[in-house]
Amino acid sequence: MAKTKVGVLGATGSVGQRFILLLKDHPTLELVALGASSRSAGKKYSEAVNWQQTTLLPDEAADITVSPCDPSYFTDCKVVFSGLDADVAGDVEKAFAEAGLAVISNAKNYRRDPHVPLVVPLVNTDHLSILKSRKTPGFIVCNSNCSTAGLVVPLKALSALGPIDAVSVTTMQALSGAGFSPGVPSMAILDNVIPFIGGEEEKMEYETRKILGSVSADGTTIADIPASDIKVSAQCNRVAVTDGHLECVSMRFAHRPPPTLEQVKEALRTYECAPQSAGCPSAPKHAIHLLEQPDRPQPRLDRDRDAGYGVSVGRVREDPLLDYKFVVLSHNTVIGAAGSGILIAEYLITQNVI
Ligand SMILES: NC(=O)c1ccc[n+]([C@@H]2O[C@H](COP(=O)([O-])OP(=O)(O)OC[C@H]3O[C@@H](n4cnc5c(N)ncnc54)[C@H](OP(=O)(O)O)[C@@H]3O)[C@@H](O)[C@H]2O)c1
């Protein structure tokens, strides 16, 4: 079968570079075009990019000339993955969708639009069904905020045991989540923790409710879970870790008595997601790696399980305030960003949407 031709917008950034790595030798997607700002356009990718990955820049991408982010330069592509700054993503992504392309976005601009699916592929690929009601060939699908992506996977697994009505989460978020330009200055983060990430707590508190929400009865929009039904409280911190967001979560079930600790662990251990059953090439073997060691997960040791496409959950125990508490680790630029986009594209191909 011919591969689906794809482009990456914002290709020089933190998320863009991860797309380049994940698309190398991809079995069904072929990278043919790259876009970035006027600072980079016209240069070979290898000259435009400040490559920050521990794996070498793939040859296939190095020689591609970076284009302006205009659909006229992406006519070979069926899909574009966007790792654009939110300042520019709104207009650019809309223009690509209007030109008939499938746009899979990492920016925040359209995440709250009820006509745009906000998808963490390990959790809510069912929301992609609203694309069937669209009137034009092009469309936008959003990935969640990177810290929300890790949180919702265990919450979805646990919601099989009954509704959840309260979640409290404290994050320790990696530096790559802040992007490269300008990113977090080394003098600000070495020997330090920064207890503020602008807009992040609001994103986690809202996006969790949309991702765990449902398709409306007419099949055209996504209905969030009302804030009165699930209270989410987030506290977000930046720490001196390169990749991998660690989150300490406490949660409560709505019904009394709550499930037992063994039931909670079993629900996490056996959780399966749609990209696995659909045979998506990048689907993780385990959507959740349930770790029993008392000091795991840890970013450096566990973020690359299933190449960053799965999440790790550990320290599952009873919580004296709510019902249960645990620690979740997710790779912020893989399942929290680029990998999520790729898994969404793979899933849409299996559903004949692209
Ligand atoms: N990093 C993460 O873990 C993560 C996770 C989830 C979502 N996100 C979201 O993903 C997006 C990208 O984040 P990032 O961390 O990769 O940021 P970044 O490292 O700062 O990269 C931004 C990219 O946008 C391009 N760009 C900036 N201004 C532009 C313009 N006027 N026209 C065209 N391209 C322009 C840059 O190109 P030049 O190099 O040419 O300037 C660069 O390729 C953001 O919306 C962010 O919120 C990030």
Short mmCIF file of C-alpha atoms and ligand atoms in Angstrom, two decimals:
data_model
loop_
_atom_site.label_atom_id
_atom_site.label_comp_id
_atom_site.label_asym_id
_atom_site.label_seq_id
_atom_site.Cartn_x
_atom_site.Cartn_y
_atom_site.Cartn_z
CA MET A 1 0.00 0.00 0.00
CA ALA A 2 1.30 3.51 -0.87
CA LYS A 3 2.33 5.57 2.11
CA THR A 4 0.30 8.66 3.09
CA LYS A 5 2.31 11.83 2.40
CA VAL A 6 2.61 14.16 5.35
CA GLY A 7 4.17 17.49 6.29
CA VAL A 8 5.22 19.05 9.59
CA LEU A 9 4.53 22.71 10.46
CA GLY A 10 6.73 24.22 13.17
CA ALA A 11 9.27 21.57 12.17
CA THR A 12 12.24 23.25 13.85
CA GLY A 13 10.70 23.36 17.36
CA SER A 14 10.65 20.93 20.26
CA VAL A 15 7.52 19.14 19.05
CA GLY A 16 8.53 19.46 15.38
CA GLN A 17 11.87 17.73 16.00
CA ARG A 18 10.09 14.85 17.72
CA PHE A 19 7.84 14.47 14.67
CA ILE A 20 10.95 14.20 12.47
CA LEU A 21 12.30 11.39 14.67
CA LEU A 22 9.01 9.47 14.88
CA LEU A 23 8.37 9.70 11.12
CA LYS A 24 11.78 8.18 10.26
CA ASP A 25 11.15 4.80 8.57
CA HIS A 26 7.46 5.02 9.42
CA PRO A 27 5.61 2.11 7.76
CA THR A 28 2.55 4.05 6.50
CA LEU A 29 3.45 7.77 6.65
CA GLU A 30 6.03 9.50 4.42
CA LEU A 31 7.48 12.88 5.35
CA VAL A 32 7.62 15.11 2.25
CA ALA A 33 7.38 18.74 3.43
CA LEU A 34 8.50 20.90 6.35
CA GLY A 35 7.35 24.38 7.36
CA ALA A 36 8.51 26.98 9.88
CA SER A 37 8.83 30.76 10.22
CA SER A 38 10.45 33.20 7.78
CA ARG A 39 13.64 32.79 9.87
CA SER A 40 13.90 29.20 8.64
CA ALA A 41 12.07 29.18 5.28
CA GLY A 42 14.30 28.70 2.23
CA LYS A 43 17.05 26.92 4.21
CA LYS A 44 17.78 23.19 4.23
CA TYR A 45 16.29 21.67 7.39
CA SER A 46 19.76 20.72 8.67
CA GLU A 47 20.79 24.41 8.45
CA ALA A 48 17.55 25.86 9.82
CA VAL A 49 17.20 23.62 12.87
CA ASN A 50 19.04 23.75 16.19
CA TRP A 51 18.83 19.95 16.60
CA GLN A 52 18.39 19.10 20.30
CA GLN A 53 17.69 15.36 20.20
CA THR A 54 19.99 12.63 21.47
CA THR A 55 19.41 10.66 18.24
CA LEU A 56 21.08 12.06 15.11
CA LEU A 57 19.03 14.08 12.62
CA PRO A 58 17.63 11.58 10.07
CA ASP A 59 19.06 11.96 6.53
CA GLU A 60 15.55 11.93 5.00
CA ALA A 61 14.72 15.23 6.72
CA ALA A 62 18.13 16.91 6.62
CA ASP A 63 17.97 17.84 2.92
CA ILE A 64 14.33 18.98 2.76
CA THR A 65 14.06 22.73 2.14
CA VAL A 66 11.94 24.39 4.81
CA SER A 67 8.88 26.18 3.38
CA PRO A 68 6.73 29.02 4.66
CA CYS A 69 3.62 27.68 6.41
CA ASP A 70 1.35 28.20 3.41
CA PRO A 71 -0.77 25.39 1.93
CA SER A 72 0.53 26.14 -1.58
CA TYR A 73 3.88 24.58 -0.55
CA PHE A 74 2.18 21.42 0.80
CA THR A 75 0.10 20.31 -2.19
CA ASP A 76 1.65 16.80 -2.10
CA CYS A 77 0.46 16.26 1.49
CA LYS A 78 -2.78 14.73 2.70
CA VAL A 79 -1.95 15.38 6.35
CA VAL A 80 -0.03 18.09 8.17
CA PHE A 81 1.12 17.77 11.76
CA SER A 82 1.34 21.17 13.42
CA GLY A 83 3.88 21.99 16.11
CA LEU A 84 3.30 25.72 15.64
CA ASP A 85 3.35 28.39 18.30
CA ALA A 86 -0.17 29.24 19.42
CA ASP A 87 0.42 32.86 18.26
CA VAL A 88 0.33 31.73 14.64
CA ALA A 89 -1.34 28.31 14.75
CA GLY A 90 -4.93 29.60 14.61
CA ASP A 91 -4.84 31.22 11.17
CA VAL A 92 -2.31 28.82 9.65
CA GLU A 93 -4.11 25.62 10.69
CA LYS A 94 -7.45 27.01 9.49
CA ALA A 95 -5.92 27.82 6.08
CA PHE A 96 -4.59 24.25 5.73
CA ALA A 97 -7.95 22.72 6.71
CA GLU A 98 -9.73 25.00 4.22
CA ALA A 99 -7.28 23.83 1.56
CA GLY A 100 -8.60 20.28 2.15
CA LEU A 101 -5.87 18.84 4.36
CA ALA A 102 -6.20 16.87 7.57
CA VAL A 103 -4.56 19.04 10.24
CA ILE A 104 -3.44 17.42 13.47
CA SER A 105 -2.56 20.22 15.85
CA ASN A 106 -0.54 20.46 19.05
CA ALA A 107 -1.50 24.07 19.70
CA LYS A 108 -4.22 25.23 22.09
CA ASN A 109 -6.20 27.39 19.62
CA TYR A 110 -9.03 24.99 18.70
CA ARG A 111 -9.04 22.66 21.71
CA ARG A 112 -12.19 24.19 23.22
CA ASP A 113 -14.17 24.21 19.95
CA PRO A 114 -16.97 21.63 20.38
CA HIS A 115 -16.74 20.83 16.63
CA VAL A 116 -13.03 19.92 16.95
CA PRO A 117 -12.15 16.57 18.55
CA LEU A 118 -9.56 16.91 21.35
CA VAL A 119 -7.98 13.48 21.34
CA VAL A 120 -5.51 11.51 23.42
CA PRO A 121 -5.39 8.37 21.26
CA LEU A 122 -4.98 6.04 24.26
CA VAL A 123 -8.29 7.39 25.60
CA ASN A 124 -10.91 8.84 23.26
CA THR A 125 -10.55 7.93 19.59
CA ASP A 126 -14.37 7.55 19.66
CA HIS A 127 -14.56 11.38 19.53
CA LEU A 128 -13.09 11.24 16.01
CA SER A 129 -16.45 9.93 14.80
CA ILE A 130 -17.76 13.54 14.61
CA LEU A 131 -15.50 14.03 11.59
CA LYS A 132 -17.97 11.93 9.60
CA SER A 133 -20.51 14.79 9.84
CA ARG A 134 -18.15 17.40 8.37
CA LYS A 135 -19.16 19.17 5.15
CA THR A 136 -15.67 19.79 3.75
CA PRO A 137 -12.77 17.41 3.08
CA GLY A 138 -10.31 19.24 5.37
CA PHE A 139 -10.51 19.21 9.16
CA ILE A 140 -8.63 19.94 12.38
CA VAL A 141 -8.07 17.46 15.22
CA CYS A 142 -6.28 18.66 18.37
CA ASN A 143 -3.90 16.84 20.65
CA SER A 144 -4.24 17.73 24.30
CA ASN A 145 -1.88 19.74 26.39
CA CYS A 146 1.11 17.51 27.25
CA SER A 147 0.41 17.23 30.99
CA THR A 148 -3.27 16.43 30.41
CA ALA A 149 -2.29 13.53 28.12
CA GLY A 150 -0.62 11.62 30.95
CA LEU A 151 -3.38 12.29 33.46
CA VAL A 152 -6.37 11.13 31.41
CA VAL A 153 -5.03 7.66 30.58
CA PRO A 154 -5.27 6.21 34.13
CA LEU A 155 -8.46 8.23 34.75
CA LYS A 156 -10.07 6.63 31.70
CA ALA A 157 -8.98 3.17 32.86
CA LEU A 158 -10.42 3.80 36.34
CA SER A 159 -13.69 5.25 35.01
CA ALA A 160 -14.55 1.67 33.96
CA LEU A 161 -15.05 1.03 37.71
CA GLY A 162 -17.54 3.90 38.10
CA PRO A 163 -17.71 7.67 37.67
CA ILE A 164 -14.89 9.79 39.12
CA ASP A 165 -15.97 13.04 40.79
CA ALA A 166 -12.72 14.59 42.08
CA VAL A 167 -9.12 14.69 40.86
CA SER A 168 -6.19 16.56 42.38
CA VAL A 169 -2.93 16.57 40.42
CA THR A 170 0.51 18.09 41.03
CA THR A 171 2.89 18.00 38.07
CA MET A 172 6.68 18.02 37.68
CA GLN A 173 7.08 18.98 34.03
CA ALA A 174 10.11 18.59 31.79
CA LEU A 175 11.98 21.41 30.07
CA SER A 176 11.23 20.22 26.53
CA GLY A 177 7.59 21.01 27.28
CA ALA A 178 8.48 24.70 27.29
CA GLY A 179 9.76 24.60 23.70
CA PHE A 180 13.11 25.78 22.35
CA SER A 181 12.54 29.42 21.46
CA PRO A 182 13.21 30.86 23.90
CA GLY A 183 12.59 27.91 26.28
CA VAL A 184 13.52 28.05 29.97
CA PRO A 185 16.88 29.77 30.66
CA SER A 186 19.40 27.46 32.35
CA MET A 187 20.02 30.04 35.12
CA ALA A 188 16.31 29.92 35.96
CA ILE A 189 15.99 26.14 36.32
CA LEU A 190 19.35 24.76 37.55
CA ASP A 191 19.20 24.19 41.33
CA ASN A 192 15.55 25.21 41.18
CA VAL A 193 11.88 24.33 40.66
CA ILE A 194 9.50 26.87 39.12
CA PRO A 195 6.00 26.56 40.63
CA PHE A 196 4.21 28.26 37.73
CA ILE A 197 3.56 27.41 34.07
CA GLY A 198 1.35 30.04 32.45
CA GLY A 199 -2.10 28.74 31.48
CA GLU A 200 -1.19 25.11 32.21
CA GLU A 201 -3.42 24.52 35.23
CA GLU A 202 -6.48 25.92 33.45
CA LYS A 203 -5.73 23.69 30.43
CA MET A 204 -5.49 20.55 32.57
CA GLU A 205 -8.65 21.38 34.47
CA TYR A 206 -10.68 21.99 31.29
CA GLU A 207 -9.18 19.50 28.81
CA THR A 208 -9.64 16.56 31.19
CA ARG A 209 -13.39 17.21 31.15
CA LYS A 210 -13.57 17.41 27.33
CA ILE A 211 -11.44 14.31 26.72
CA LEU A 212 -13.47 12.25 29.21
CA GLY A 213 -16.68 13.72 27.76
CA SER A 214 -18.79 12.21 25.01
CA VAL A 215 -20.09 12.66 21.48
CA SER A 216 -23.39 14.58 21.40
CA ALA A 217 -26.59 12.70 20.51
CA ASP A 218 -26.61 14.10 16.93
CA GLY A 219 -22.99 12.98 16.41
CA THR A 220 -21.66 16.43 15.46
CA THR A 221 -20.04 17.88 18.58
CA ILE A 222 -18.24 16.89 21.79
CA ALA A 223 -19.97 17.46 25.11
CA ASP A 224 -17.62 18.13 28.06
CA ILE A 225 -18.33 16.55 31.43
CA PRO A 226 -19.78 19.48 33.44
CA ALA A 227 -17.37 20.98 35.98
CA SER A 228 -19.94 20.21 38.67
CA ASP A 229 -19.69 16.45 37.92
CA ILE A 230 -15.90 16.10 38.03
CA LYS A 231 -13.80 18.61 39.95
CA VAL A 232 -10.22 18.76 38.66
CA SER A 233 -7.58 20.76 40.53
CA ALA A 234 -4.09 21.07 39.00
CA GLN A 235 -0.83 22.53 40.32
CA CYS A 236 1.93 22.70 37.70
CA ASN A 237 5.67 22.93 38.26
CA ARG A 238 8.69 23.08 35.90
CA VAL A 239 11.64 20.90 36.93
CA ALA A 240 15.14 20.31 35.53
CA VAL A 241 14.31 17.14 33.55
CA THR A 242 14.79 17.04 29.78
CA ASP A 243 11.79 14.87 28.77
CA GLY A 244 8.93 13.25 30.71
CA HIS A 245 6.20 14.78 32.86
CA LEU A 246 5.72 13.17 36.29
CA GLU A 247 2.35 13.77 37.99
CA CYS A 248 1.14 12.93 41.52
CA VAL A 249 -2.59 12.24 41.34
CA SER A 250 -5.29 11.75 44.01
CA MET A 251 -8.79 10.82 42.90
CA ARG A 252 -12.22 9.95 44.26
CA PHE A 253 -14.99 7.79 42.86
CA ALA A 254 -18.52 9.22 42.95
CA HIS A 255 -20.13 6.10 44.47
CA ARG A 256 -19.72 4.60 47.98
CA PRO A 257 -18.15 2.24 48.74
CA PRO A 258 -15.38 2.84 46.18
CA PRO A 259 -13.76 -0.08 44.31
CA THR A 260 -11.03 -1.96 46.18
CA LEU A 261 -7.31 -1.31 45.73
CA GLU A 262 -7.00 -4.64 43.90
CA GLN A 263 -9.79 -3.66 41.49
CA VAL A 264 -8.07 -0.32 40.86
CA LYS A 265 -4.74 -2.00 40.09
CA GLU A 266 -6.42 -4.59 37.86
CA ALA A 267 -8.26 -1.87 35.87
CA LEU A 268 -4.93 -0.09 35.29
CA ARG A 269 -3.04 -3.29 34.48
CA THR A 270 -5.55 -4.58 31.92
CA TYR A 271 -6.49 -1.29 30.24
CA GLU A 272 -6.53 -1.48 26.44
CA CYS A 273 -7.12 1.29 23.90
CA ALA A 274 -8.58 1.45 20.39
CA PRO A 275 -5.30 2.00 18.46
CA GLN A 276 -4.10 -1.35 19.84
CA SER A 277 -7.11 -3.29 18.58
CA ALA A 278 -7.10 -1.33 15.27
CA GLY A 279 -3.51 -2.49 14.66
CA CYS A 280 -1.97 0.99 14.47
CA PRO A 281 1.78 0.55 13.85
CA SER A 282 2.81 2.89 16.69
CA ALA A 283 0.26 1.66 19.24
CA PRO A 284 1.99 0.76 22.51
CA LYS A 285 2.04 -2.86 23.64
CA HIS A 286 0.79 -1.61 27.00
CA ALA A 287 -1.20 1.64 27.16
CA ILE A 288 -0.42 1.63 30.90
CA HIS A 289 2.71 0.07 32.39
CA LEU A 290 1.77 -0.65 35.99
CA LEU A 291 4.99 -0.56 38.01
CA GLU A 292 5.19 -2.21 41.42
CA GLN A 293 8.66 -0.99 42.52
CA PRO A 294 8.22 1.56 45.35
CA ASP A 295 10.35 4.27 43.69
CA ARG A 296 9.00 4.14 40.12
CA PRO A 297 8.13 5.58 37.62
CA GLN A 298 11.06 7.95 37.13
CA PRO A 299 11.49 10.18 34.05
CA ARG A 300 14.99 9.06 33.02
CA LEU A 301 14.32 5.36 33.60
CA ASP A 302 10.72 4.95 32.42
CA ARG A 303 9.83 7.62 29.83
CA ASP A 304 10.87 5.49 26.86
CA ARG A 305 8.73 2.43 27.66
CA ASP A 306 6.95 1.49 24.44
CA ALA A 307 9.05 4.21 22.74
CA GLY A 308 7.16 6.86 24.73
CA TYR A 309 3.73 5.83 23.35
CA GLY A 310 2.56 4.25 26.63
CA VAL A 311 2.35 5.81 30.10
CA SER A 312 3.74 4.42 33.37
CA VAL A 313 1.75 4.34 36.59
CA GLY A 314 3.18 3.45 39.99
CA ARG A 315 2.80 3.92 43.74
CA VAL A 316 -0.92 3.07 43.57
CA ARG A 317 -2.27 3.24 47.12
CA GLU A 318 -5.15 4.40 49.29
CA ASP A 319 -5.45 8.13 49.91
CA PRO A 320 -6.66 9.38 53.31
CA LEU A 321 -8.27 12.48 51.71
CA LEU A 322 -9.79 11.13 48.50
CA ASP A 323 -9.94 7.40 47.56
CA TYR A 324 -6.67 6.50 45.79
CA LYS A 325 -3.40 8.14 44.83
CA PHE A 326 -0.72 7.22 42.31
CA VAL A 327 2.11 8.64 40.19
CA VAL A 328 1.89 8.78 36.39
CA LEU A 329 4.73 9.44 33.95
CA SER A 330 4.23 10.31 30.28
CA HIS A 331 6.72 11.32 27.58
CA ASN A 332 5.61 14.88 26.89
CA THR A 333 6.81 15.15 23.29
CA VAL A 334 5.76 11.58 22.33
CA ILE A 335 2.37 10.63 23.82
CA GLY A 336 2.04 14.25 25.03
CA ALA A 337 2.53 15.74 21.56
CA ALA A 338 4.06 14.36 18.33
CA GLY A 339 3.46 10.66 19.03
CA SER A 340 -0.14 11.37 19.85
CA GLY A 341 -0.51 13.16 16.49
CA ILE A 342 1.03 10.22 14.64
CA LEU A 343 -1.18 7.71 16.44
CA ILE A 344 -4.27 9.79 15.57
CA ALA A 345 -3.24 9.81 11.89
CA GLU A 346 -2.62 6.05 11.94
CA TYR A 347 -6.02 5.49 13.53
CA LEU A 348 -7.80 7.75 10.99
CA ILE A 349 -6.16 5.74 8.19
CA THR A 350 -7.55 2.49 9.67
CA GLN A 351 -11.02 4.13 9.74
CA ASN A 352 -10.69 5.33 6.09
CA VAL A 353 -11.06 8.98 7.20
CA ILE A 354 -7.69 9.80 5.55
N1 LIG B 1 6.83 20.89 23.85
C1 LIG B 1 5.84 20.11 24.26
O1 LIG B 1 6.04 19.13 25.02
C2 LIG B 1 4.41 20.38 23.80
C3 LIG B 1 3.45 19.43 24.11
C4 LIG B 1 2.14 19.62 23.67
C5 LIG B 1 1.83 20.75 22.94
N2 LIG B 1 2.78 21.69 22.67
C6 LIG B 1 2.40 22.84 21.82
O2 LIG B 1 2.99 22.62 20.54
C7 LIG B 1 3.33 23.87 19.93
C8 LIG B 1 4.82 23.89 19.65
O3 LIG B 1 5.53 23.80 20.87
P1 LIG B 1 7.11 23.67 20.93
O4 LIG B 1 7.42 23.36 22.33
O5 LIG B 1 7.61 22.74 19.86
O6 LIG B 1 7.57 25.20 20.54
P2 LIG B 1 8.94 25.72 19.94
O7 LIG B 1 10.05 24.79 20.27
O8 LIG B 1 9.07 27.13 20.38
O9 LIG B 1 8.71 25.69 18.32
C9 LIG B 1 7.85 26.58 17.69
C10 LIG B 1 7.82 26.34 16.17
O10 LIG B 1 6.91 27.28 15.57
C11 LIG B 1 7.57 27.94 14.48
N3 LIG B 1 7.09 29.31 14.33
C12 LIG B 1 7.18 30.34 15.22
N4 LIG B 1 6.64 31.47 14.69
C13 LIG B 1 6.21 31.14 13.45
C14 LIG B 1 5.58 31.87 12.39
N5 LIG B 1 5.28 33.18 12.53
N6 LIG B 1 5.26 31.23 11.25
C15 LIG B 1 5.57 29.91 11.10
N7 LIG B 1 6.18 29.17 12.06
C16 LIG B 1 6.49 29.78 13.22
C17 LIG B 1 9.05 27.92 14.86
O11 LIG B 1 9.83 28.08 13.69
P3 LIG B 1 11.28 28.86 13.69
O12 LIG B 1 12.28 27.91 14.27
O13 LIG B 1 11.50 29.14 12.24
O14 LIG B 1 11.10 30.09 14.52
C18 LIG B 1 9.17 26.53 15.48
O15 LIG B 1 9.29 25.57 14.45
C19 LIG B 1 2.90 24.96 20.92
O16 LIG B 1 1.64 25.42 20.52
C20 LIG B 1 2.87 24.22 22.25
O17 LIG B 1 1.99 24.82 23.18
C21 LIG B 1 4.07 21.52 23.06
#
